[in-house]
Short mmCIF file of C-alpha atoms in Angstrom, two decimals:
data_model
loop_
_atom_site.label_atom_id
_atom_site.label_comp_id
_atom_site.label_asym_id
_atom_site.label_seq_id
_atom_site.Cartn_x
_atom_site.Cartn_y
_atom_site.Cartn_z
CA MET A 1 2.76 7.06 -25.81
CA SER A 2 -0.15 5.95 -23.72
CA GLU A 3 -2.52 8.36 -21.96
CA ARG A 4 -2.45 8.56 -18.18
CA VAL A 5 -5.59 7.85 -16.23
CA PRO A 6 -6.43 10.72 -13.85
CA VAL A 7 -6.58 9.97 -10.12
CA LEU A 8 -9.04 12.28 -8.34
CA ARG A 9 -9.26 12.86 -4.62
CA ILE A 10 -12.67 13.00 -2.87
CA GLY A 11 -12.02 13.50 0.83
CA GLN A 12 -9.97 10.50 1.95
CA VAL A 13 -10.89 8.42 -1.11
CA LEU A 14 -9.12 8.33 -4.45
CA LEU A 15 -11.31 7.89 -7.53
CA VAL A 16 -10.01 6.38 -10.73
CA SER A 17 -12.54 6.55 -13.54
CA ILE A 18 -11.34 4.54 -16.51
CA GLN A 19 -13.08 5.90 -19.60
CA THR A 20 -11.39 3.86 -22.30
CA ASP A 21 -10.04 0.39 -22.79
CA LEU A 22 -6.54 0.32 -21.35
CA ASP A 23 -3.37 -0.82 -23.00
CA ASP A 24 -0.59 -2.44 -20.98
CA GLU A 25 1.44 0.77 -20.63
CA ALA A 26 -1.57 2.74 -19.35
CA VAL A 27 -2.25 0.09 -16.70
CA MET A 28 1.39 0.11 -15.55
CA ASN A 29 1.31 3.92 -15.34
CA LEU A 30 -1.92 3.76 -13.37
CA GLN A 31 -0.36 1.33 -10.90
CA ASP A 32 2.57 3.68 -10.28
CA ASP A 33 0.47 6.86 -10.17
CA LEU A 34 -2.11 5.39 -7.82
CA ALA A 35 0.46 3.99 -5.37
CA ALA A 36 2.17 7.39 -5.23
CA GLN A 37 -1.17 9.17 -4.68
CA VAL A 38 -2.18 6.79 -1.86
CA VAL A 39 1.07 7.56 -0.04
CA GLU A 40 0.99 11.29 -0.79
CA THR A 41 -2.63 11.82 0.29
CA GLY A 42 -2.93 9.20 3.04
CA ALA A 43 -6.17 8.04 1.42
CA HIS A 44 -7.97 5.19 3.17
CA GLY A 45 -9.88 4.06 0.10
CA VAL A 46 -9.66 3.72 -3.66
CA VAL A 47 -12.55 3.26 -6.09
CA ILE A 48 -11.69 2.12 -9.59
CA ASP A 49 -14.73 2.83 -11.77
CA ILE A 50 -14.68 0.63 -14.87
CA THR A 51 -18.20 1.43 -16.09
CA ALA A 52 -16.90 2.52 -19.50
CA VAL A 53 -14.61 -0.48 -19.95
CA GLU A 54 -15.99 -2.95 -22.49
CA ILE A 55 -13.08 -5.34 -22.84
CA VAL A 56 -10.44 -6.65 -20.48
CA ASP A 57 -7.66 -9.06 -21.20
CA SER A 58 -5.81 -11.26 -18.74
CA PHE A 59 -3.09 -8.64 -18.21
CA VAL A 60 -5.54 -5.88 -17.30
CA GLY A 61 -7.48 -8.27 -15.06
CA ARG A 62 -4.35 -9.30 -13.19
CA MET A 63 -3.26 -5.69 -12.88
CA LEU A 64 -6.57 -4.70 -11.27
CA ALA A 65 -5.92 -7.33 -8.61
CA THR A 66 -2.30 -6.19 -8.27
CA ILE A 67 -3.29 -2.54 -7.92
CA ALA A 68 -5.78 -3.49 -5.19
CA SER A 69 -3.08 -5.50 -3.37
CA ILE A 70 -0.61 -2.62 -3.55
CA SER A 71 -3.22 -0.18 -2.22
CA ARG A 72 -4.10 -2.58 0.61
CA MET A 73 -0.42 -2.82 1.58
CA LEU A 74 -0.40 0.99 1.69
CA ASP A 75 -3.43 0.91 4.06
CA ALA A 76 -6.08 1.81 1.49
CA GLU A 77 -9.03 -0.44 0.71
CA THR A 78 -9.95 -0.82 -2.98
CA VAL A 79 -13.33 -1.32 -4.62
CA VAL A 80 -13.76 -1.97 -8.35
CA ALA A 81 -17.10 -0.46 -9.37
CA GLY A 82 -19.28 -0.60 -12.45
CA MET A 83 -18.14 -3.88 -13.95
CA ARG A 84 -20.21 -4.82 -17.01
CA PRO A 85 -21.55 -8.37 -17.26
CA ALA A 86 -19.39 -9.07 -20.33
CA VAL A 87 -16.28 -8.01 -18.42
CA ALA A 88 -17.20 -10.21 -15.45
CA ILE A 89 -17.82 -13.17 -17.77
CA THR A 90 -14.49 -12.60 -19.51
CA LEU A 91 -12.61 -12.44 -16.21
CA VAL A 92 -14.20 -15.68 -15.02
CA GLU A 93 -13.50 -17.38 -18.35
CA LEU A 94 -9.87 -16.27 -18.08
CA GLY A 95 -9.75 -17.84 -14.62
CA LEU A 96 -9.24 -14.50 -12.87
CA SER A 97 -11.21 -14.19 -9.65
CA LEU A 98 -9.82 -10.80 -8.51
CA GLY A 99 -9.31 -12.39 -5.12
CA GLY A 100 -9.30 -9.88 -2.31
CA VAL A 101 -10.82 -7.17 -4.46
CA LYS A 102 -14.22 -5.87 -3.41
CA THR A 103 -16.63 -5.08 -6.22
CA ALA A 104 -19.72 -2.88 -6.42
CA LEU A 105 -22.27 -2.55 -9.18
CA THR A 106 -22.07 1.26 -9.23
CA LEU A 107 -19.71 4.03 -8.22
CA GLU A 108 -22.20 5.20 -5.57
CA LYS A 109 -22.33 1.74 -4.01
CA GLY A 110 -18.53 1.52 -4.09
CA LEU A 111 -18.16 4.82 -2.24
CA GLY A 112 -20.78 3.64 0.26
CA MET A 113 -18.85 0.40 0.88
CA LEU A 114 -15.70 2.35 1.67
CA GLU A 115 -17.59 4.74 3.96
CA ARG A 116 -19.16 1.87 5.93
CA SER A 117 -15.85 0.05 6.16
CA ARG A 118 -14.13 3.19 7.44
CA SER A 119 -16.87 3.78 10.02
CA ARG A 120 -16.51 0.19 11.32
CA ALA A 121 -12.72 0.55 11.55
CA LEU A 122 -13.03 3.80 13.51
CA ALA A 123 -15.62 2.24 15.85
CA ASP A 124 -13.33 -0.77 16.45
CA ARG A 125 -10.44 1.55 17.32
CA ALA A 126 -12.64 3.51 19.72
CA GLU A 127 -13.60 0.27 21.52
CA ASP A 128 -9.93 -0.65 21.91
CA LEU A 129 -9.10 2.63 23.66
CA PRO A 130 -9.40 2.74 27.46
CA ALA A 131 -12.45 4.61 28.71
CA GLU A 132 -11.83 8.22 29.67
CA GLY A 133 -11.09 8.46 33.35
CA GLY A 134 -10.49 4.72 33.48
CA ASP A 135 -7.59 3.42 35.48
CA SER A 136 -5.41 1.83 32.83
CA ALA A 137 -2.61 1.39 35.39
CA GLN A 138 -4.64 -1.33 37.12
CA THR A 139 -5.06 -3.34 33.91
CA ASP A 140 -1.63 -2.74 32.41
CA PRO A 141 0.88 -5.17 33.93
CA ALA A 142 3.76 -2.95 32.74
CA VAL A 143 2.56 -0.11 34.98
CA ARG A 144 3.04 -0.64 38.75
#
């Protein structure tokens, strides 16, 4: 039986720190566990720290992209942090681009990316709201 990778919550971000090379079963369990945690916690971001990972195969590479896609569909942005050069080279050689997955060199930079992204999203929402005291009835054609 494969070990489960712990999913830790830091505020509204989930942190997955992979400390060993993963087998296929562990990656499938991680996919299920992380999706459930995103829904349960309402997290807006996920950082998958792969600093300790020395080897990836095509299955693990595809699953990282799949996990990021699932999280995105559940309204959580994903950053893969700490990728070693050998892992990046292997992924490129395997033809895996991890399309749509943001990457950061370190865990700290990954958390910073999510924080900046969240701040921009909140600022955009604030701009879309009518100004306090504004007369939205004059601009809303449904209100007469």
